[in-house]
Amino acid sequence: MSPLDHMSPDQLPEPEEPILLTDGDAMPVDAMVSPIQLREAQRQEDPSDKFPVVCLGGSAGSIEGLERFFRNMPADPDMAFVVVTHQSPDQQGELTQVIQYFTPMPVLQAEDGLKVQPNHVYVIPPDRDMSMLHGTLLLFTPTQPRGRRLPIDFFLQNLAKDARERAVCIIFSGLGTDGTIGLKMVMENFGMVMVQAPETAEYDSMPRSAIATEFVDYVLPAEQLPAKLIEYLKIPVMNRPRREVAESASKPAHALQKIFILIRSRTGHDFSFYKRNTVFRRIERRMNSHQIKEFTHYVRYLQENPEEVDLLFKELLIGVTKFFRDQEAYEALKKRLWPVIQEKPIDSTIRVWTPGCSTGEEAYSVAMTLMECLDSVDPLKYLKIQIFATDINPEGIEFARAGVYGENIVADVNQERLQRFFVKVDAGYQIRKEVRDVVIFAVHNLNKDAPFTKLDLLVCRNLLIYLSAELQRNLIPIFHYALNPGAVLFLGPSENLTGYQDLFQPLDVKWKLSRRIEGSSSMARLINFPFALGRLQEVPVHSAHNMNPAARKEGPFASLVQRVLLREFTPPAVVINAKGDVLYINGRTGKYLDPAPGMGSMNLFDMAREDLTYQLSAVVHNALTDRSDAVVENVKVKTEGGVQLLRLTAKYLDEPEQLAGMLLVAFEDMPTPTKVRLGKAGLSSELSRDAVIAALEKELQYTKHRLQTTVEEMESSLEELKSTNEELQSANEELQSTNEEAMTNKEEMQSLNEELMTLNMQYLSKTEELSQAANDMKNLLDATEIATVFLDNDLIIKRFTPSMSRIINLLPTDVGRPITHFASTLRHEQLMEDVRLVIDRLVPVEANIQTTRGEWFVMRILPYRTLDNYISGAVITFTEITELKNLEEQLTVSTAMAESIVESVREPMLVLDAQLRILTASHAFTETFAVELDKIKGQPLSELSDGIWNQPALHRKLVQLLQAENQSFDDALLELTPNGQSTRSLRIHGRRITSDGQKTNRLLIGVEEQAPKPAASRPE
């Protein structure tokens, strides 16, 4: 049974390093239950953890993408959303309010200990880092300064470990590279990664950085992401039935072997020793991206599309690593390495091997750790460090050699190490040269290539968890063989050495540090290791000066060369560059040039016949030095027909532009005497020993002269270079200082810019609300049809409603002009004085004004008050009352007519209102009762004639007449006794006045006088 079976689900291996391939034969799948299946079984027992958790990460310009995402997301998608963006510390709750406008789902600001629920949106608070454990959000105070915080990476790494296959990462618009490391963790734990299409993002730095990892499942515009997300999560990968591996040809096991063969044929690597569950999961990811459901169909697809094999190979090579992973582990490593370092002899080398180095972060972390350890060693001991970092991924090795990493490494590397081991560059941070020099990166297959030996430290963290138990049993003895006695083996926290207690002694059980001990069975176990030589791939050699032969023959280059040849020469010639590489050949040059043996070379000096080498070098050098034509005559060359005299001409080409800097070397035969043309015999009789010596001395003198000239030029150039180098060093130091300051300012400005962009999007949302409110207000003012004009303190028109054109002929272009420039139709000369009075004294003015067209308006002038109670002008409103004035005039006429009728009748009559006050009286009434009409108008009836009309019976009748349904009475008898007069008997008739058949609150009282009674006698 595997030691992994004794672990709890939380202790199960977390894949962290790149895949290491094998080259052995396929083996059957282990019968034991895998750790992933154990984790699945436990998670299925808790139904509350089945919903996906979607992290929406963004920075500057992400609000627009979030709006389009949430507006296309249904209200009940059965998943939880966590929004993690870069925010300013003073934006408490603003982003939450903005997102709430976009979705009907509840939007909450995350709180410490808040349980995540489906169909909810959670927003990270400003100036906080957020994590998740068992579905609960946890908040932390940031430890990194502003501008260097990576809240998206921090949350994604924790989300990947907590939600695993249920984790979804979506990267929106933003600056920087935040989220790049975190999405790798999500992919490593079988989650899903989506990215907003960079061309639709306002700032595409974050989306492009995410896409560059090649770990992205979908790249779509923000509005299309919800539909693809829902489609992908309808059938989660983890809920699919586990595929059974059997020996039948119809089962996936057979198809899996075919996939292994296709990958091995294409890449030379074998995955047969890789753990099946992880292989299935990553193959299924590729199958899902192509909507393929059966393994056999995918095998056919791989056969028809070789490029898909490369993509699958990259999928299997997914490596998630970072600097100083598990910081405590590296501190423990320092303590255990110290005895090994102390025992090293003087001037010795500390040898380290880190297989599966991926993109180099772990190898450089080990290098920095060793350098920090050497700080405590006596400098006179002078220990050197040599680290071999290997991986099977050539692209990862090339990336590691460059040693350039993004700015997000500040989350894993403290400031002290950044300043000591890194240099700030435009792309982020680069490992300093002294650190890169101690690390040797190489492509190496751990399973089949010979190991590095005589090691003091072997670091293989989180690599063995990917490999089958059989391959692990083969590798552990190899590690023992590669290490020196007493050396240290450093494994990952999920790996162990169970069964190899005779080879390694545990030093730190928690961080899997072990010491090599001598074991008798080590060499016997090495026999099973499949050592083999890797296939060497021939690398084509490309020269910067090589050109396509067809292009030389048919292209414009040939035409240009031929044009020069026709103008200058006709003999055989070649066109060369400054190094002597032949770019074009004209005519038959075989008599002068002979290809050199060995690998093909097109260099003039290599191809020249032995007799021409010296002369060709001289003439080419002279032409290049003087930038002019150089000619040498009577040059002897041995040919099949004897000795031939030549004229060598080297012409320096200034034009055309495409040929500038090249040389045209021509070979022109000269008349050769017969004696000279004779063969060897002729030469021996013609040339004496002295002539040969003279020729050799001449050549030697020329060579010495060339050498002296070259030395002088080199010395002069060296002095100039030294001077230039000193100046450049000085300038470089200044530029480096300036660059550091600029980068610091850039980081601060970038942080501020992101915060400003977030504020800008929020202000834009507020502006849209204000715009909507302004539209509502405009429609409200237009609907009331009240003529309104807004003036500032200088009587400048700020705004007006269309109805103002009936009073003052204003156009939209008149805004900004003084109202005094316009004439009005009002019959009111004091309009401007009234406005100034309102502005100065803050006293409203109201008046009824008539226009020249006969229309009536109620004019109200009020001070214009801002929200902070500041007077900023005046508001003039004109409410039309023309109809009201007409009705008032008609009423006045009707009233006057009624009064005249009442006054002209012969009978005494009174008209009373609802309060029994006298409105009018007939002329007969005033004469009968000796009263004056002007004095009694408006007087209560009970006070008429000193109160003699204040009779309860009469008052009761009148009140009943106002309240009752009947409209008259005729039987009211009344006796009045005026002062000093005889009693008068009156019969009162009451009528309730109606208008158009409707009752009014006015009464018409008629008085009929009865026969007078004698006055009572007074006692004496």
Tab-separated table of C-alpha atoms in Angstrom, residues 326 460-463 490-496 510-512:
chain	number	residue	atom	x	y	z
A	326	ASP	CA	7.317	27.117	1.422
A	460	CYS	CA	13.449	17.286	-6.311
A	461	ARG	CA	10.347	18.867	-4.840
A	462	ASN	CA	6.795	17.890	-5.810
A	463	LEU	CA	7.977	15.923	-8.819
A	490	PHE	CA	15.289	17.823	-0.471
A	491	LEU	CA	11.816	16.551	-1.463
A	492	GLY	CA	8.341	18.093	-1.506
A	493	PRO	CA	6.020	18.043	1.540
A	494	SER	CA	3.768	15.396	-0.097
A	495	GLU	CA	6.618	13.032	-0.988
A	496	ASN	CA	8.409	10.493	1.193
A	510	LYS	CA	7.886	18.000	7.966
A	511	TRP	CA	9.913	19.456	5.098
A	512	LYS	CA	11.267	16.114	3.802
